[in-house]
Coordinates of C-alpha atoms in Angstrom, one line a residue:
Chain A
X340 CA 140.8 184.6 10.8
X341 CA 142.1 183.4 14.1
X342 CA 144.9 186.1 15.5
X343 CA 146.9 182.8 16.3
X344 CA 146.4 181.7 12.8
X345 CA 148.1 184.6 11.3
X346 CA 150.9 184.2 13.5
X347 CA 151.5 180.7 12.9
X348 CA 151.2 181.0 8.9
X349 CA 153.8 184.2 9.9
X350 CA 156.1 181.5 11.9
X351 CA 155.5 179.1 8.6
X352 CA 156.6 181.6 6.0
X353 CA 159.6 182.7 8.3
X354 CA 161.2 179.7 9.1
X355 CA 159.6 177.6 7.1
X356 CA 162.6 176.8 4.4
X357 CA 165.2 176.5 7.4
X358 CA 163.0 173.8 8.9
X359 CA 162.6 172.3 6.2
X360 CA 166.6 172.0 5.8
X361 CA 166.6 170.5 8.9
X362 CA 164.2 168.0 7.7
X363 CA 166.2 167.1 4.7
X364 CA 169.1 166.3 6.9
X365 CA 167.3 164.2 8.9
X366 CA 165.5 162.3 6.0
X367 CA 167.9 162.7 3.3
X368 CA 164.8 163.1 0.6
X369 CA 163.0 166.1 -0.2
X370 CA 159.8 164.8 -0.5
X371 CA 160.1 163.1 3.2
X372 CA 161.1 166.1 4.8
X373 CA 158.2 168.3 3.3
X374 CA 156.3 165.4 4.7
X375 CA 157.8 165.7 8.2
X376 CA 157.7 169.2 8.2
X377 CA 153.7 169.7 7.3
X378 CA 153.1 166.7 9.9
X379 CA 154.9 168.3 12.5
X380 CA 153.4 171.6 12.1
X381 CA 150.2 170.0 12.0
X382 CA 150.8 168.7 15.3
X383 CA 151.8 172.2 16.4
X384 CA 149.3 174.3 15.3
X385 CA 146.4 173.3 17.5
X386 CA 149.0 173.9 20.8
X387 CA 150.1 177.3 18.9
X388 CA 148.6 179.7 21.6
X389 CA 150.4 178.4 24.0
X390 CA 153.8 178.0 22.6
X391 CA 154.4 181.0 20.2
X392 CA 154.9 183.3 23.1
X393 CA 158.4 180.8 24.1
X394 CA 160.9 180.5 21.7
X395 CA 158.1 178.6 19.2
X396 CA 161.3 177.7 16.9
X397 CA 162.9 175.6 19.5
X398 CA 159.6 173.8 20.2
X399 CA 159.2 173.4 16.4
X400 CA 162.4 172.1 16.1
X401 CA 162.2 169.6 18.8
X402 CA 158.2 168.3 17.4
X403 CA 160.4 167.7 14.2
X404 CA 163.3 165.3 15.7
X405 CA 160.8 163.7 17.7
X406 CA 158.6 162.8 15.1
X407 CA 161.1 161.9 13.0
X408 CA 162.1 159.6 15.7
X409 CA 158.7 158.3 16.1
X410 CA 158.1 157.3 12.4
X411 CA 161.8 155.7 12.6
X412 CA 160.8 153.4 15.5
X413 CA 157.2 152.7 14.2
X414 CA 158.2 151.9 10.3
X415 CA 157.6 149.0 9.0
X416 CA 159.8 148.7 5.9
X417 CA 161.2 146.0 3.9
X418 CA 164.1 146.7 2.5
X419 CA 163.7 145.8 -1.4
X420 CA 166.0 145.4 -3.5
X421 CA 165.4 144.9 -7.3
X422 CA 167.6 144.8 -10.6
X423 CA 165.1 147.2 -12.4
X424 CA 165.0 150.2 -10.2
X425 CA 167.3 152.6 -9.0
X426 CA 168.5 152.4 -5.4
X427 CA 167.1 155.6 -4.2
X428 CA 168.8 154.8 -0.9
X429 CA 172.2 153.3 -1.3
X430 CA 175.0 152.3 1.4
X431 CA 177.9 154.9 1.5
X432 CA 180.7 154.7 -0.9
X433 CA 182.9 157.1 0.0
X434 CA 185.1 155.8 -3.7
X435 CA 181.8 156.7 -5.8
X436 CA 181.7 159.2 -8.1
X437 CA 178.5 161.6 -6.3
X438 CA 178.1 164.8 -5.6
X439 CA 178.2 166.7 -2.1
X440 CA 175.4 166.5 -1.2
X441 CA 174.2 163.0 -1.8
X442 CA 177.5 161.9 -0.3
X443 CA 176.4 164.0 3.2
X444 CA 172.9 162.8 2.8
X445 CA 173.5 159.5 3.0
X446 CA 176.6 159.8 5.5
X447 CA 173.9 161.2 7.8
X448 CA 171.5 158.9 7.1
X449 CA 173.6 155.9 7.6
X450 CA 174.2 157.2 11.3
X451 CA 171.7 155.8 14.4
X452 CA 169.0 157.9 14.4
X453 CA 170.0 160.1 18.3
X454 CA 173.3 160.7 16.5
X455 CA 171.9 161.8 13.2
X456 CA 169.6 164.2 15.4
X457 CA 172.8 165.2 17.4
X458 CA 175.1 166.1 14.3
X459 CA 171.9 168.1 12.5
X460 CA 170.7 170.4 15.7
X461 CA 174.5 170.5 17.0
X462 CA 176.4 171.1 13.8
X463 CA 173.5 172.2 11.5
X464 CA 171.1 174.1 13.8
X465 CA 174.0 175.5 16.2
X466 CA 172.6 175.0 18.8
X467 CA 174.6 174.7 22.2
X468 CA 175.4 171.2 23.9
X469 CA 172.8 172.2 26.4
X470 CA 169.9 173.5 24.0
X471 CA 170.8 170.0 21.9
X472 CA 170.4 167.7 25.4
X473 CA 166.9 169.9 26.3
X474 CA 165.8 168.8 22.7
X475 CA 166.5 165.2 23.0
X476 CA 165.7 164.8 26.2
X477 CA 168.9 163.5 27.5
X478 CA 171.9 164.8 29.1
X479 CA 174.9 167.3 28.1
X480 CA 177.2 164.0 28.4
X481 CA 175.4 162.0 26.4
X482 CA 175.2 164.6 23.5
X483 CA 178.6 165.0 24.1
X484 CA 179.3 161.7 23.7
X485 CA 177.0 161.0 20.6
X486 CA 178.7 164.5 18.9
X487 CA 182.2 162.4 19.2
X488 CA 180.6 159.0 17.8
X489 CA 178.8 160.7 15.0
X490 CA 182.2 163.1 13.8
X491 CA 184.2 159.5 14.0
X492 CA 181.3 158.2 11.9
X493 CA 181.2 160.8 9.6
X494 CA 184.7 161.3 9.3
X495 CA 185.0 157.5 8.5
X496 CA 181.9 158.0 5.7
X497 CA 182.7 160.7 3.9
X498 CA 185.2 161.3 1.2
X499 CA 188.5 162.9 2.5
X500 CA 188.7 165.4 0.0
X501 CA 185.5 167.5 -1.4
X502 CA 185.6 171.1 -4.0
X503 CA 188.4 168.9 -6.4
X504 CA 190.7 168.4 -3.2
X505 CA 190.4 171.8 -1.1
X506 CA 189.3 170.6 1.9
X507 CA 186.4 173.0 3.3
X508 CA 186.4 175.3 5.8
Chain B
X793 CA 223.6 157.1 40.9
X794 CA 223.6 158.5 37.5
X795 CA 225.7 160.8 35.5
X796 CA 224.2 164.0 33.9
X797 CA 222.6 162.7 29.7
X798 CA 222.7 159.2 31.3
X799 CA 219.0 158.1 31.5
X800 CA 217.6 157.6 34.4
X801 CA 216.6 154.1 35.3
X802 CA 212.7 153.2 34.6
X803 CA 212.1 156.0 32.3
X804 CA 210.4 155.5 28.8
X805 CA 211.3 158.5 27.7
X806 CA 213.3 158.2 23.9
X807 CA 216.9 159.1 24.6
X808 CA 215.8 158.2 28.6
X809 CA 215.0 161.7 30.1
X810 CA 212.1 161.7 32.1
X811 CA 210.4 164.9 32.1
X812 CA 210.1 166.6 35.3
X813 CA 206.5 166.9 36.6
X814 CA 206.1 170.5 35.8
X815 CA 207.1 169.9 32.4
X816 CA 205.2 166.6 32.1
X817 CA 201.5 168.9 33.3
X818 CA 202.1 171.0 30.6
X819 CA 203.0 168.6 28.2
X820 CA 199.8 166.6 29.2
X821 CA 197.9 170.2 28.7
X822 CA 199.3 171.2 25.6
X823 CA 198.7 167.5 24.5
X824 CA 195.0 168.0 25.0
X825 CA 194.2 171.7 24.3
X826 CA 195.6 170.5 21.1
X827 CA 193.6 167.8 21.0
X828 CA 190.7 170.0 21.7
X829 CA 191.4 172.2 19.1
X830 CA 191.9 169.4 16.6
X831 CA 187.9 168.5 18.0
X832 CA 186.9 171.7 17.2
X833 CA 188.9 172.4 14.1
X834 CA 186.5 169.0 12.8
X835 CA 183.2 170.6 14.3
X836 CA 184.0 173.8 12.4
X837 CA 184.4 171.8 9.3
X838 CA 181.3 169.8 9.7
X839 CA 179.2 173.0 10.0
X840 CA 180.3 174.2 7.2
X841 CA 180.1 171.1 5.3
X842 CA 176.6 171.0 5.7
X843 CA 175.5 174.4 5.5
X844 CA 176.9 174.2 2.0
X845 CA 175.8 170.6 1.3
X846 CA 172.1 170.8 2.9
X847 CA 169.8 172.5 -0.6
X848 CA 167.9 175.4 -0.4
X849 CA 164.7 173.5 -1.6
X850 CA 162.1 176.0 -2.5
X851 CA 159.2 176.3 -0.5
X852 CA 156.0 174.2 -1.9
X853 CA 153.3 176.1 -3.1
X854 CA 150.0 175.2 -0.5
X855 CA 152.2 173.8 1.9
X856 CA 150.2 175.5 4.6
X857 CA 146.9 173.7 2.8
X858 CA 148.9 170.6 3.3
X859 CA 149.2 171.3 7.5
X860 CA 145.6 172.5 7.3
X861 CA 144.8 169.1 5.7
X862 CA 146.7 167.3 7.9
X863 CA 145.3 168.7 11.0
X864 CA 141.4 167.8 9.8
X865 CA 142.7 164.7 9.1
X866 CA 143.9 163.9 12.2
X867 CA 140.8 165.0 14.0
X868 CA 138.2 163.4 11.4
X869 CA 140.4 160.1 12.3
X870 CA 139.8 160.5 16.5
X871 CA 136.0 161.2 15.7
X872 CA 135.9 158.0 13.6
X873 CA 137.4 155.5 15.7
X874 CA 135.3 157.1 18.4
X875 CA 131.8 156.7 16.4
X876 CA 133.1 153.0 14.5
X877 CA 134.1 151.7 18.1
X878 CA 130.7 152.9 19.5
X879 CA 128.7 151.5 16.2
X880 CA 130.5 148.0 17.1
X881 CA 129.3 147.9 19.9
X882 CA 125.6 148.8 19.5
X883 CA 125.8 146.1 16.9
X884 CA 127.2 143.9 18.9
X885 CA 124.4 144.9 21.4
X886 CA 121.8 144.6 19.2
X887 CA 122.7 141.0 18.1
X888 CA 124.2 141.5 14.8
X889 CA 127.3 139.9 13.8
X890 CA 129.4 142.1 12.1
X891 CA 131.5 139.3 9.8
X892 CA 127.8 138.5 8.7
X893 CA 127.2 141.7 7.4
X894 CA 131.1 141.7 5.7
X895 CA 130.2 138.1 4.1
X896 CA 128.1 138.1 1.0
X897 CA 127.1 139.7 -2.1
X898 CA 130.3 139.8 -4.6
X899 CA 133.5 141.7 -3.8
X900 CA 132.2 144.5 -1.6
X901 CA 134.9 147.2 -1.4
X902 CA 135.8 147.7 2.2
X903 CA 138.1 149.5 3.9
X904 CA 141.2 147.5 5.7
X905 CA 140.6 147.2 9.1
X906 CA 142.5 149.1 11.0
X907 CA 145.3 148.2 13.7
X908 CA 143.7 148.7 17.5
X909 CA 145.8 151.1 19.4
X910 CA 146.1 148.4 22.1
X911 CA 148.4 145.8 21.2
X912 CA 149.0 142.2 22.2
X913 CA 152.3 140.7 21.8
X914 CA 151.6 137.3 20.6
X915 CA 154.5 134.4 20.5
X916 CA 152.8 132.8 17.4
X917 CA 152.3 135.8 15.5
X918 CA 148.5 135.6 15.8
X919 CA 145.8 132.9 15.8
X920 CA 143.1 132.3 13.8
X921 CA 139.6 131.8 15.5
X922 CA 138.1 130.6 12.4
X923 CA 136.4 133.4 11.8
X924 CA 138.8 135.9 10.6
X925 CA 139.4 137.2 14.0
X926 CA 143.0 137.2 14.8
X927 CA 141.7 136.0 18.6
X928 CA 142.7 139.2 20.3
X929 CA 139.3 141.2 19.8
X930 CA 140.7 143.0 16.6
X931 CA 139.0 142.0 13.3
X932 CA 142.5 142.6 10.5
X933 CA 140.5 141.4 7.9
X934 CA 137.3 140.5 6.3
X935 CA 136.0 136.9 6.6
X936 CA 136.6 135.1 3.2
X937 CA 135.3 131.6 4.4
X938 CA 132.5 132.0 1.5
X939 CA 135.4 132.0 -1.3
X940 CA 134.5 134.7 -2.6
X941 CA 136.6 137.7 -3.7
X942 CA 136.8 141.0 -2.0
X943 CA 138.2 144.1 -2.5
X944 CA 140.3 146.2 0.0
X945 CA 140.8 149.5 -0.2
X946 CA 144.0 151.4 1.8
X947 CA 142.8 155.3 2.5
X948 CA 146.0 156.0 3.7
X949 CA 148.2 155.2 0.3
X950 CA 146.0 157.2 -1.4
X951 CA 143.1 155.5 -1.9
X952 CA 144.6 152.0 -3.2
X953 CA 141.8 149.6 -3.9
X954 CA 143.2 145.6 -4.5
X955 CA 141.4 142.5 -5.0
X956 CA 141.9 140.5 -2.2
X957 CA 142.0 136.4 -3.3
X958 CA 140.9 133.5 -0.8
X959 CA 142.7 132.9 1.7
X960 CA 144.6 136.2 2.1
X961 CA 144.6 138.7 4.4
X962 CA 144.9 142.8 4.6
X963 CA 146.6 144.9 7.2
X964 CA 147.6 148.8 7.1
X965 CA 149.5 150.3 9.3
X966 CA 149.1 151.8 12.6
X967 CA 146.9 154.9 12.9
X968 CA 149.3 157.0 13.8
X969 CA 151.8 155.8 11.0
X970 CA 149.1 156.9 8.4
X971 CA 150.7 160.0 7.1
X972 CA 153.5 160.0 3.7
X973 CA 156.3 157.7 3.4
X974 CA 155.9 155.4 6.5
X975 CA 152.0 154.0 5.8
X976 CA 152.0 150.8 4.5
X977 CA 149.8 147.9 3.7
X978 CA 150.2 144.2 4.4
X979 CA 148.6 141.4 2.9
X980 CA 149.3 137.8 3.7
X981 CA 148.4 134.2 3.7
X982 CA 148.5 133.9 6.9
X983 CA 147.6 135.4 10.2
X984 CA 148.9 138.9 11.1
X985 CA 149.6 139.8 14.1
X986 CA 148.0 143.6 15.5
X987 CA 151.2 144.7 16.6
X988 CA 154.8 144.8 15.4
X989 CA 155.5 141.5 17.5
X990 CA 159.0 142.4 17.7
X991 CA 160.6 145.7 17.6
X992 CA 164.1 147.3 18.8
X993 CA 162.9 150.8 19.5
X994 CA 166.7 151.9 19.9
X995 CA 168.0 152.3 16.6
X996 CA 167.0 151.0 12.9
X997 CA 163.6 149.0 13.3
X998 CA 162.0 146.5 10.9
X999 CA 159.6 145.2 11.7
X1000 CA 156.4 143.3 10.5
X1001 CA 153.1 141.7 11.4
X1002 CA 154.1 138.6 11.1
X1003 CA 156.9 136.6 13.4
X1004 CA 157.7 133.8 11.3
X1005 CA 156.4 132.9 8.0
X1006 CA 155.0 129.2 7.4
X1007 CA 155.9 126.8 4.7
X1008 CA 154.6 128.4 1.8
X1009 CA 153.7 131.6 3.8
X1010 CA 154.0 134.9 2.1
X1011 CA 154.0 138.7 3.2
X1012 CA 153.2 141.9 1.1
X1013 CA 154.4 144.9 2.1
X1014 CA 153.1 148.2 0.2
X1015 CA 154.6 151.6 1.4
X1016 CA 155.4 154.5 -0.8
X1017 CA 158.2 155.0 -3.0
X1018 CA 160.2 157.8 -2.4
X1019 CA 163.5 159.0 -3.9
X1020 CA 164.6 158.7 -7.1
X1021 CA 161.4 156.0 -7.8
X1022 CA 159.0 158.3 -7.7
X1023 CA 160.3 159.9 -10.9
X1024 CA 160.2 156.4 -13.2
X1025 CA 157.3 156.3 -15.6
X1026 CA 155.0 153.3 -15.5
X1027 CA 151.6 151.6 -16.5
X1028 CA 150.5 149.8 -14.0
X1029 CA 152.4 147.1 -12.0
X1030 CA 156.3 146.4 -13.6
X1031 CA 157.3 142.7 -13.2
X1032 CA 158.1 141.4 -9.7
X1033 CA 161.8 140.6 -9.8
X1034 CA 163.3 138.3 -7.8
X1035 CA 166.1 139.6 -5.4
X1036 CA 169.7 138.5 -5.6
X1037 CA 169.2 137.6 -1.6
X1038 CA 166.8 138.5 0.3
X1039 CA 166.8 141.6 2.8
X1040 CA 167.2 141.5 6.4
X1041 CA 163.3 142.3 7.0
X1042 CA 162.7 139.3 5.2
X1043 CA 165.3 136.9 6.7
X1044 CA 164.4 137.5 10.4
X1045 CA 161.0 136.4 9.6
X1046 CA 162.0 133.6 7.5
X1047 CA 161.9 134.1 4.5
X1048 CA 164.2 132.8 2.3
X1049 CA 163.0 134.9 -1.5
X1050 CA 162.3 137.7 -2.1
X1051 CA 160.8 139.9 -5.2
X1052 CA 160.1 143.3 -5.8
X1053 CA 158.3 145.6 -8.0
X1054 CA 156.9 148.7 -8.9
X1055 CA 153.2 150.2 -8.7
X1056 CA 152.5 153.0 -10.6
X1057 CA 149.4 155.4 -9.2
X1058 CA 146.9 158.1 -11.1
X1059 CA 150.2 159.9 -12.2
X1060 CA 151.2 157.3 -14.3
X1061 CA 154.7 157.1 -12.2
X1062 CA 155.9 154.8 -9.5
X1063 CA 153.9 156.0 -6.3
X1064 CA 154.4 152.6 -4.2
X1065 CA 157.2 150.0 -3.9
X1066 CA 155.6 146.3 -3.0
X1067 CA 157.9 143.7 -1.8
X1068 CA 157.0 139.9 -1.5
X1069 CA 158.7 137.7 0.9
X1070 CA 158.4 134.0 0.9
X1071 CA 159.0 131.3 2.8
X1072 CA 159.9 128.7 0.1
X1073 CA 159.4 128.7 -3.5
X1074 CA 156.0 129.0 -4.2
X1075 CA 154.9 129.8 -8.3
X1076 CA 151.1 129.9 -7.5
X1077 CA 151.7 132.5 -4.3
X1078 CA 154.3 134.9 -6.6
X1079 CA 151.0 134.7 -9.2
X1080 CA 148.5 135.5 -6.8
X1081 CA 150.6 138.1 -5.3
X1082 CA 151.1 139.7 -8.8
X1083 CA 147.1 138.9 -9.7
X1084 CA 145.5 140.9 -6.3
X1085 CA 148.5 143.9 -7.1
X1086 CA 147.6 143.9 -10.6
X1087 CA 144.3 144.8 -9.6
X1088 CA 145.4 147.9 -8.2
X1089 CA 142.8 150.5 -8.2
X1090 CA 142.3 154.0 -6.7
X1091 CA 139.2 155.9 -4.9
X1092 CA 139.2 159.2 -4.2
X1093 CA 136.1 159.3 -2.5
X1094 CA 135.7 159.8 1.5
X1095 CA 136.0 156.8 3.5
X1096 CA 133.6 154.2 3.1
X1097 CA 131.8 152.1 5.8
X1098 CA 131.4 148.6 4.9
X1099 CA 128.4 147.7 2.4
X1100 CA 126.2 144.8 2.5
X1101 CA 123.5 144.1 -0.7
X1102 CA 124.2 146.1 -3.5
X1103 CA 127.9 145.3 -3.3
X1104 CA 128.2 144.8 -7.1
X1105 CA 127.4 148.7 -7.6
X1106 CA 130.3 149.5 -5.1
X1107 CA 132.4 147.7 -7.1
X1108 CA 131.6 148.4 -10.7
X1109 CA 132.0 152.3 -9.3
X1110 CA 128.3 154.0 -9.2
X1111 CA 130.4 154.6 -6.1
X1112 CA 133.2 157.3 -5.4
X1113 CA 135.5 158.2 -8.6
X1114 CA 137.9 155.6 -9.8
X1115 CA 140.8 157.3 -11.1
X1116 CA 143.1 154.2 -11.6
X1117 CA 145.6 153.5 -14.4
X1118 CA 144.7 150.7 -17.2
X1119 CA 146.5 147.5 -16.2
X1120 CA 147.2 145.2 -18.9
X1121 CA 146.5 141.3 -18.1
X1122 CA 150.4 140.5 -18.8
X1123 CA 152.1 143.7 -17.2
X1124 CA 154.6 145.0 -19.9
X1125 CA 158.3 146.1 -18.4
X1126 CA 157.7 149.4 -19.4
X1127 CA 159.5 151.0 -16.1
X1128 CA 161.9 153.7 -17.2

């Protein structure tokens, strides 16, 4: 076996369930963000040798919002809407009677896609206003900028009170 | 002059005392250090929010079979548009018309043309040569000027196989769309154009091959289900219900109904959503749409180049494994 394959299935089984968080948040459906993840580290893994000695999470991390961007913008999806079948992807109702985490998921979801990316490497990934811009591609002020947008957003989507009224934190 | 409590004249302070200067820098500071701390108080909250909302979903089993997959994938796809781009052209070369070879025999299972990587924005959406050429050097479907049936078969939706009736027309998504939940497949009756003709590439985009549906024009879109679909049960193809209105995909390109329905694949579950969009009311095209779907089929063998003579053994499946469901001629509405 390639010594760059054993470090890249190392990489995979390390980080492999925080990536695929990250995923989640950005798709809002388990199966999608599996999808994301093994189609982002299949565009990885040929470039492996060159990026595992540099921070290989940061470059992982960035293939994923990218390409998460890139099947956004290329999509072509109807939006259907039929009596029969559930709506696996409904609009917010911040009244509704769901749980957490489909609440979040779909608060996320409903934000612009740069500002969904913003709120899950800012907020979920931690990362610093200058690691976030270096991801994206843009600049401090405009992830700056999209953080505010996307905590009005959210703030505006979510239910006020979460746990039976304690708010978190 | 004033007297000492008596408010000064121009200030908007309540009670009339302006603040002096140093007093009105620290209340501005203290007014946004709080307001900093009220930004970061909300940050704090929203990381924890989603630390504890975000599951833990456990780790696949072969997910690193999946990336291997993936990645052989992806380079058996650059060697075949290399070798099908090169055998065009020594057809081409050698005299051979390549619609001649597609035309003939009965219902010859092909694979849907794929989208060129060069695109051509076209106003009308795409013209029609005659010849099943969509005028811009791309060929998005086989010639059906003989009136006979064909099958198409979508690799990339796992092997989907459809009768394809007169008239209509196949497109699947771009190459580099192919993988999971954003592959789709297009059929239509009437030209498609190579490229989405009109895309906002900022934020949400949907968009289509067609611009603008004609009077009795129709567009099928085929893409994975995902979500809580996946998990219904189902035989076949459920009954294509019409939508209270219809979406905003369909609007912008005319249409003015819409229906929607179910596929179920191998697994006997939902695997694909198929939504019809029509410009007008049209009985006969909702039937024909519901005829080619019903005719659903799936090959799990390798990709195949088109055939010419024996097409009637491609077909009948001396071919690569059929593993589709049993569709019934009147689909029950058996979705759970």
């Amino acid at each position: 076996m390639d010594p760059g394959d054993a470090d890249f299935e190392a990489f995979v089984a390390a980080r492999g369930a925080r990536l695929l968080r990250v995923a989640w948040l950005l798709t809002g459906d388990a199966h999608l963000a599996e999808d994301l993840l093994q189609s982002t580290l299949a565009k990885v893994w040929p470039k492996w040798s060159r990026i595992s000695g540099d921070r290989p999470e940061a470059y992982v991390r960035k293939a994923l919002v990218h390409l998460h961007a890139s099947w956004w913008r290329r999509r072509w999806r109807g939006e259907l809407s039929y009596a029969d079948v559930p709506d696996a992807a409904g609009a917010v109702d911040a009244y509704a009677h769901v749980d957490l985490e489909q609440s979040l998921a779909a608060a996320v979801r409903a934000l612009p896609v740069r500002q969904r990316a913003v709120v899950v490497l800012r907020y979920f990934e931690d990362l610093s206003v200058q690691d976030t811009a270096a991801a994206l591609g843009c600049s401090p002020g405009t992830v700056k900028s999209q953080s505010s947008r996307a905590l009005r957003s959210l703030r505006a989507l979510l239910p006020e009170r979460v746990d039976g009224g304690d708010r978190c934190g | 002059m004033t007297a000492v409590g008596e408010p000064r004249p121009g200030s908007d302070r309540p009670g009339g005392r302006a603040l002096d200067p140093d007093r009105q820098d620290r209340q501005d500071r203290q007014d946004q250090q709080d307001q900093q701390s009220q930004q970061e108080q909300q940050e704090l909250e929203l990381r924890v929010l989603l630390e504890r909302a975000v599951p833990r979903l456990p780790d696949p089993e072969g997910r690193l079979a999946g990336v291997r997959e993936r990645v052989v994938l992806a380079r058996r796809r650059r060697r075949t548009a290399g070798a099908a781009a090169a055998t065009v052209t020594a057809l081409v070369l050698a005299g051979v018309l390549l619609p001649g070879v597609l035309r003939g025999g009965s219902g010859p299972v092909l694979p849907a043309a794929p989208v060129p990587s060069v695109s051509h924005h076209d106003d009308d959406g795409g013209r029609d040569d005659g010849d099943g050429r969509d005028g811009r050097g791309a060929t998005p479907e086989p010639s059906r000027s003989d009136g006979q049936d064909e099958r198409v078969r979508f690799p990339q939706l796992g092997g989907l196989s459809l009768r394809l009736l007169p008239g209509w027309r196949a497109q699947k998504s771009p190459e580099d769309a192919v993988s999971g939940p954003y592959a789709h497949a297009f059929l239509a009756n009437q030209p498609l154009a190579d490229h989405p003709p009109a895309c906002d590439t900022k934020e949400l985009t949907e968009c289509g091959p067609i611009v603008s549906l004609l009077p009795g024009g129709a567009l099928v879109s085929i893409a994975p289900a995902s979500g809580d679909a996946r998990s219904i049960e189902l035989q076949g193809l459920s009954e294509l219900s019409l939508a209270g209105s219809p979406s905003s995909f369909c609007r912008n390109i005319g249409g003015t109904k819409e229906y929607g329905a179910l596929l179920a694949g191998p697994s006997n579950r939902a695997e694909f959503t198929v939504s019809l969009c029509l410009g007008g009311d049209s009985p006969v095209v909702v039937e024909d749409v519901h005829t080619m779907i019903a005719s659903a089929d799936f090959v799990t063998g390798p990709d195949e180049p088109p055939t010419n003579g024996s097409t009637a053994t491609a077909a009948t499946g001396s071919g690569p494994t059929h593993s589709g469901p049993t569709f019934s001629a009147t689909p029950p509405r058996n979705a759970k």
